[in-house]
Coordinates of C-alpha atoms in Angstrom, one line a residue:
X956 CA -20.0 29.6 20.9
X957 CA -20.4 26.4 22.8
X958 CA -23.4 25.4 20.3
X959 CA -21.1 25.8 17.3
X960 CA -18.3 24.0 18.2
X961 CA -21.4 21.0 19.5
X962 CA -22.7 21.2 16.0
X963 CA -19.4 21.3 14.4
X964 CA -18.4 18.4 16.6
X965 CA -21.9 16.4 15.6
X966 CA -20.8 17.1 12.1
X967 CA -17.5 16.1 12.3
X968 CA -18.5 12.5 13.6
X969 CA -20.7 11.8 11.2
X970 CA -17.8 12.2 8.2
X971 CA -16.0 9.9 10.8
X972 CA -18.4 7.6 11.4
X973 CA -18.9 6.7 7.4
X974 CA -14.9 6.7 7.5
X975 CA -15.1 3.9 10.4
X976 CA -18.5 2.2 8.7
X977 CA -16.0 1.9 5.7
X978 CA -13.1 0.6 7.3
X979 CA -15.1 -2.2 9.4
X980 CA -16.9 -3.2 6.2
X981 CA -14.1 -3.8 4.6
X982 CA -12.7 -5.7 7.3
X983 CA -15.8 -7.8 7.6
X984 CA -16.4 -8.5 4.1
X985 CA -12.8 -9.3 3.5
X986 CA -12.0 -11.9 0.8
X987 CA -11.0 -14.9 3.1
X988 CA -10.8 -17.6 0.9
X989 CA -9.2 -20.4 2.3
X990 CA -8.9 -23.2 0.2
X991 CA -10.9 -22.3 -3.3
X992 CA -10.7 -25.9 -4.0
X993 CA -13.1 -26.7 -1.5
X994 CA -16.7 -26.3 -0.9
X995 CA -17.7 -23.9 1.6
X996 CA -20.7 -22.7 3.8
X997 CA -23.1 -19.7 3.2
X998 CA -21.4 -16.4 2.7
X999 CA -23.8 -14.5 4.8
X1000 CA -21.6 -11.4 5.3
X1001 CA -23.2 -7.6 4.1
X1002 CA -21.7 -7.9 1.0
X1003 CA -24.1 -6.6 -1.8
X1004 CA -25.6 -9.0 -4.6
X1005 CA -23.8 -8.2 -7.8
X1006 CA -25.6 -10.8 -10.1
X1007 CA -27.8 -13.6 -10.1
X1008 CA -28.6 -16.4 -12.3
X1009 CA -31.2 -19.0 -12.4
X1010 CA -30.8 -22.8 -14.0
X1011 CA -33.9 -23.9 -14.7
X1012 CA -32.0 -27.6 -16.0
X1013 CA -30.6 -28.3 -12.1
X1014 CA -33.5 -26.1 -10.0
X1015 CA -30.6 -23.6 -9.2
X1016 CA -30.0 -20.0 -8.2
X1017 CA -26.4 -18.9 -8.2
X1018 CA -26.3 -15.7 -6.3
X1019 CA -23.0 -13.7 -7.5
X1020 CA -21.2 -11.3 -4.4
X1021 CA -18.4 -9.8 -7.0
X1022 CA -16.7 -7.4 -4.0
X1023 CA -15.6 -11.0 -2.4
X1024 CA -15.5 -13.1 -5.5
X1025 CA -18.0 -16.0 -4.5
X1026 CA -21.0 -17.5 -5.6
X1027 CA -24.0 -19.0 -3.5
X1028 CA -26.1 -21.7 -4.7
X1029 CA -29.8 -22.3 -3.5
X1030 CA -32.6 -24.5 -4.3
X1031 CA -35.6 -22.6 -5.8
X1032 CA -36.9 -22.5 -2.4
X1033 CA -34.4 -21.2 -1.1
X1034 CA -31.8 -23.7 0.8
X1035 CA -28.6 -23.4 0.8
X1036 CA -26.3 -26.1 -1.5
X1037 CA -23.0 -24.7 -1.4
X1038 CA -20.8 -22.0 -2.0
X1039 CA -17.5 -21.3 -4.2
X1040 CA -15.0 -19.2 -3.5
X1041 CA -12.2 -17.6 -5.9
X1042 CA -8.9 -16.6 -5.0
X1043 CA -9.6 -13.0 -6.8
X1044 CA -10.1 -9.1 -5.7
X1045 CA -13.1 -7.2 -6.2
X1046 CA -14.2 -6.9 -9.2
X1047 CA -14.6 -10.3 -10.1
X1048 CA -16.6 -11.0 -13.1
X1049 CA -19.6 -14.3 -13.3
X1050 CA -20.9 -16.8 -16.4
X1051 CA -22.0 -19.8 -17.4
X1052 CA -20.7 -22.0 -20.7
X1053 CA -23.1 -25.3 -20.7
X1054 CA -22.6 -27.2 -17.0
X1055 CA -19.6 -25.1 -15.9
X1056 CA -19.5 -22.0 -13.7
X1057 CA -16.6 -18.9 -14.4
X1058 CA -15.2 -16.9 -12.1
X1059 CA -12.7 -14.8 -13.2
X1060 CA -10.8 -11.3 -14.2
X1061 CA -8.9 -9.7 -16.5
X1062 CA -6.0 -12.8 -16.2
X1063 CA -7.0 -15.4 -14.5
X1064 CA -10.2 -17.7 -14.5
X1065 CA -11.5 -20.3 -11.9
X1066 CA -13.9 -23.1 -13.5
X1067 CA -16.1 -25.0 -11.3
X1068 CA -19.2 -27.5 -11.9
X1069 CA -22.9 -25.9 -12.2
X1070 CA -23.9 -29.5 -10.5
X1071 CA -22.2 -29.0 -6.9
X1072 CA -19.5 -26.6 -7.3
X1073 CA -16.6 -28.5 -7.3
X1074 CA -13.1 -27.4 -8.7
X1075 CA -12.6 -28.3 -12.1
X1076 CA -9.4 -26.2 -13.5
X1077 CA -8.3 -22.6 -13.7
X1078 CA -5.4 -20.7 -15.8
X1079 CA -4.9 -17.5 -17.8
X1080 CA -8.1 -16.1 -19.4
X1081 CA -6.8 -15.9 -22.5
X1082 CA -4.6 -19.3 -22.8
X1083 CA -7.8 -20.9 -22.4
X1084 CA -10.0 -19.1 -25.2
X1085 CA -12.4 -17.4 -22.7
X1086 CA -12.5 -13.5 -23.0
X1087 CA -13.9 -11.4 -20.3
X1088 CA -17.8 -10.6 -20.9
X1089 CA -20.1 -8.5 -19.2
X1090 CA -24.0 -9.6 -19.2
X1091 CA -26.3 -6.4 -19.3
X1092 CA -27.8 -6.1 -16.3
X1093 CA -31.4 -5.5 -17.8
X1094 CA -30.9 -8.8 -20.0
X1095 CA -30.1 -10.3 -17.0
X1096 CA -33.1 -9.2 -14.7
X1097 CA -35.6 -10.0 -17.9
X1098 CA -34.2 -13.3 -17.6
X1099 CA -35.4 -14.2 -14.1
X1100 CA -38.4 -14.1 -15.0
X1101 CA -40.6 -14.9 -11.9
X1102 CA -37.7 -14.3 -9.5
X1103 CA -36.3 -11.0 -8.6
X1104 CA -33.3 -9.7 -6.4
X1105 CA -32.9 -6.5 -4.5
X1106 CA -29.1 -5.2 -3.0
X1107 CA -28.9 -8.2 -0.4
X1108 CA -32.3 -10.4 -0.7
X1109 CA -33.8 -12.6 -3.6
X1110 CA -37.4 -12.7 -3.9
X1111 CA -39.5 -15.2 -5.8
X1112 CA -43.6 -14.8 -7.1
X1113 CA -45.4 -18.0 -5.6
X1114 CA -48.5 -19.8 -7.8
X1115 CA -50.8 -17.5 -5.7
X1116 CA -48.9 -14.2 -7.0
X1117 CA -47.5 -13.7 -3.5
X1118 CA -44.1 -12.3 -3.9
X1119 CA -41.9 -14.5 -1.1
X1120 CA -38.0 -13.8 0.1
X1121 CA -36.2 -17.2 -0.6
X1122 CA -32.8 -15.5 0.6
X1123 CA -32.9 -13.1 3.0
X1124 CA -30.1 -11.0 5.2
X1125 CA -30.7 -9.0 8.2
X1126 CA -31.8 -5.3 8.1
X1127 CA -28.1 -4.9 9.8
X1128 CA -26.1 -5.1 6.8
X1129 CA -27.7 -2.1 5.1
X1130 CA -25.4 0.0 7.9
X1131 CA -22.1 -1.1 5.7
X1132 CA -24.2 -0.6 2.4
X1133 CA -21.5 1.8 0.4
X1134 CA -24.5 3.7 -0.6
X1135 CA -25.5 4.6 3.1
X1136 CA -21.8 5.2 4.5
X1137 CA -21.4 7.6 1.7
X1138 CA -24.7 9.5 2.8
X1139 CA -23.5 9.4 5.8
X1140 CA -20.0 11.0 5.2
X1141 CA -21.2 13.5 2.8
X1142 CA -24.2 14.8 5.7
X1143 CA -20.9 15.5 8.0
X1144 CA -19.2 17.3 5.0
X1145 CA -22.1 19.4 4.1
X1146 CA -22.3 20.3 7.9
X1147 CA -19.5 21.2 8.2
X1148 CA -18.7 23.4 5.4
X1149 CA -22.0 24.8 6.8
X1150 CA -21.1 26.0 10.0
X1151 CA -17.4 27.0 8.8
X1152 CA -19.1 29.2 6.2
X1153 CA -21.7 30.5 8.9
X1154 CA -18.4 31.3 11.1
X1155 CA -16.4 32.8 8.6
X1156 CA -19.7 35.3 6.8
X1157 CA -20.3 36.6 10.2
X1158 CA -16.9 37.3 10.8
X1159 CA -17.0 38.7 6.8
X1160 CA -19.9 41.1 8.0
X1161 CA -18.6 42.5 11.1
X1162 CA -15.6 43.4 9.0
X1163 CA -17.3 44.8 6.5
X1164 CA -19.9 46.6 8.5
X1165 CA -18.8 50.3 8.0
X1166 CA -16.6 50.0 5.2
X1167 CA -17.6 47.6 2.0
X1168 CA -14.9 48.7 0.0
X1169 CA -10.8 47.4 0.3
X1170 CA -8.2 49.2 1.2
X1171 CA -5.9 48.2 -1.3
X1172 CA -7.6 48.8 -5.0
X1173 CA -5.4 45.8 -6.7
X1174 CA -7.1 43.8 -4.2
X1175 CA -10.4 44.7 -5.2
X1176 CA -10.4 43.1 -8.5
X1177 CA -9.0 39.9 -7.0
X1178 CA -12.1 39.8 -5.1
X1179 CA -14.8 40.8 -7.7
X1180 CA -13.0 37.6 -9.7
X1181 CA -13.4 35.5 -6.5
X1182 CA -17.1 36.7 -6.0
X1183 CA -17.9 36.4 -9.8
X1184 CA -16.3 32.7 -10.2
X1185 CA -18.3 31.8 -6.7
X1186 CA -21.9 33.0 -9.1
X1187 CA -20.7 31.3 -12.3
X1188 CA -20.5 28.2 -10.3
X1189 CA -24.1 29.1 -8.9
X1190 CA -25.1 29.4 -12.1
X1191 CA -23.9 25.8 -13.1
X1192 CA -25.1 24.0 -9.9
X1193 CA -28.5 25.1 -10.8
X1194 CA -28.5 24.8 -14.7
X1195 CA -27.2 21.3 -13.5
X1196 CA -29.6 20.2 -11.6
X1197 CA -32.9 21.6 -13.2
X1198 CA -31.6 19.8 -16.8
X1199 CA -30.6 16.6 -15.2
X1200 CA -34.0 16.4 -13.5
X1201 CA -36.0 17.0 -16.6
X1202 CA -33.3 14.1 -18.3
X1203 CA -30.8 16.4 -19.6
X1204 CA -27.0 15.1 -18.1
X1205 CA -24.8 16.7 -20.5
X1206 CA -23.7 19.6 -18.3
X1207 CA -22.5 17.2 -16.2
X1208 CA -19.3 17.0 -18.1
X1209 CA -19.0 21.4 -17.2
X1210 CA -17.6 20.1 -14.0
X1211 CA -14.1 20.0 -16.0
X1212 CA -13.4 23.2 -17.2
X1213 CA -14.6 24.6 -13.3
X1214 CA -12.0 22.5 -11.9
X1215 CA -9.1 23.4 -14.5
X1216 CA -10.5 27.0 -13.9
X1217 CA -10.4 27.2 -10.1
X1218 CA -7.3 25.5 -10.3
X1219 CA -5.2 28.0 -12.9
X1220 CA -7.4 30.8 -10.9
X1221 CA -6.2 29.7 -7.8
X1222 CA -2.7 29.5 -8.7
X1223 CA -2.7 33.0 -10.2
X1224 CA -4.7 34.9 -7.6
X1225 CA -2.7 33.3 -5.1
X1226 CA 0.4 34.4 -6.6
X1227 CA -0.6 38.0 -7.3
X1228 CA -1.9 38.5 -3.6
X1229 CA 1.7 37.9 -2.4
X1230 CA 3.3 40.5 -4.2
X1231 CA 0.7 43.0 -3.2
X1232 CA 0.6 44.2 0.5
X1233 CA -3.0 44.3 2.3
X1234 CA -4.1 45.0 5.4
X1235 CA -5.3 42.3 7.8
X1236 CA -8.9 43.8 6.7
X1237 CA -8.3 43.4 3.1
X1238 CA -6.8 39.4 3.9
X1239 CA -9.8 38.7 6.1
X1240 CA -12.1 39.9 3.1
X1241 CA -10.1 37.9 0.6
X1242 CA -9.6 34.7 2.2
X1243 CA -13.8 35.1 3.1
X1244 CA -14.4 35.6 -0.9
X1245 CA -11.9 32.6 -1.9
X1246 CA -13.8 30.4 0.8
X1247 CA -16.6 30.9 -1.4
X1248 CA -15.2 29.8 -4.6
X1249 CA -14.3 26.6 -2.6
X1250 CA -17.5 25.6 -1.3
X1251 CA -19.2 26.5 -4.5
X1252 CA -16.7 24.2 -6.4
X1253 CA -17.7 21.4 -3.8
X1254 CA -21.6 22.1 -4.3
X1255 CA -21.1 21.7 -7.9
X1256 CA -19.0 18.8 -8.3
X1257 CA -21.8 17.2 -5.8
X1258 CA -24.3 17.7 -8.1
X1259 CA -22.3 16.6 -10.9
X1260 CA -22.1 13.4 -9.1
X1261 CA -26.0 12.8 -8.1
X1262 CA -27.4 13.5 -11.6
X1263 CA -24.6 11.8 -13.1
X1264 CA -26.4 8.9 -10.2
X1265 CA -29.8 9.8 -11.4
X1266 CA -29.1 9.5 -14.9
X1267 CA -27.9 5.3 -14.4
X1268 CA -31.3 4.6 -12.6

């Protein structure tokens, strides 16, 4: 017993721990802007690279962090010039049009010089004839041509072939990576839907040790539906999983009528059990068989979620 609740305990930190990795990121990588007239120093916070572009006319790199709406500008060897800062959310989306640099969103745009990042103007998107565009991000990697980026250092091939970081962060900031918190999170999940289900079969096969069958016969046909929607969903984890390997995603899109079935199901089933009358036995079985259904949901829509993350590799 004492083992169980330990690993349930483990478990249940590591969904908190991504939960708090989350929060402090946030926190950290906050938008502080300050004055977005201004020039400021290095943004040096674990904040992922969204974009980069390289001027080849100034000698530039502008290295693009969208989630805090700023852009860092280095020499091609990597020192730092100066950084720009928009008053925006995430989300914010980067160009170029001839010497001037845009920052903006959906309303508002901030225009600053390509030379040394100073303020120029700003207004509504539309007033002033821009539209909001969204650069490829293979067009955009074919254009570096001898540099390269990674999620939060830029690398650069030397005249000897040597591949060199020019702008590099600390290992550190991979702990608030979103991609790593939600691994994180979703370990702690799966553990502890693990040991829940563990507690709750055992508990399933002591019960049904010397009797298989229910008491009450209306109450066996809610639980061949339970135990028959728990395989269909079997089914369409692995059909999932083996197509979306081999490059098929289209099941992926299955995951909707499973959710609007388990949801009608769920609504029925749970209003038919309360106007029948079952033993604790039969409840014990039911809720076991229902449990099921929910975990196999979960397991589904996971995988709906990694091949739909395969397929955009």
């Amino acid at each position: 017993m004492k083992k169980k609740k330990l690993l349930h305990g483990i478990f249940v930190g590591f969904f908190l721990l991504g939960v708090f990795l989350y929060v402090l990121g946030d926190i950290i990588c906050f938008n502080q802007v300050g004055d977005y007239k201004e020039i400021h120093s290095e943004y040096t916070m674990p904040s992922s690279i969204s974009r980069v572009f390289i001027d080849r006319e100034r000698q530039q790199i502008f290295v693009c962090y969208d989630d805090v709406c700023c852009i860092n500008a280095y020499t091609f060897d990597g020192e730092f010039l100066w950084r720009i800062q928009a008053p925006l959310l995430k989300g914010a989306v980067f160009g170029f049009d001839e010497s001037e640099i845009l920052v903006g969103d959906r309303t508002n745009i901030y225009i600053y010089s390509a030379d040394d990042g100073k303020y120029l103007t700003e207004g509504n998107i539309h007033d002033m004839g821009y539209e909001q565009e969204k650069v490829d991000e293979e067009d955009v990697r074919e254009s570096l041509d001898e540099f390269s980026y990674s999620t939060y250092n830029v690398y650069k091939v030397n005249e000897y072939g040597e591949t060199i970081t020019i702008v590099a962060r600390p290992w550190w900031h991979w702990i608030f990576n979103i991609d790593v918190i939600l691994l994180i999170a979703f370990a702690g999940v799966v553990g502890i839907l693990c040991v829940v289900t563990r507690n709750k079969r055992r508990i399933y096969l002591k019960i049904i040790e010397k009797k298989k069958d229910l008491d009450c016969e209306r109450a066996e046909y809610i639980r061949a539906y339970y135990d028959n929607t728990a395989k269909g969903q079997v089914i369409y984890i692995v059909l999932n999983i083996v197509l979306g390997i081999i490059g098929i995603e289209w099941l992926v899109i299955g995951i909707i009528p499973l959710t609007i079935h388990l949801l009608v199901a769920t609504a029925i089933l749970s209003a038919r059990r309360d106007k029948i009358r079952v033993t604790k036995r039969d409840q014990a079985i039911l809720e076991y068989c229902q449990w099921k259904t929910v975990v196999t949901y979960l397991v589904a829509f996971a995988s709906m979620i990694i091949i739909s993350a395969i397929s955009q590799l």
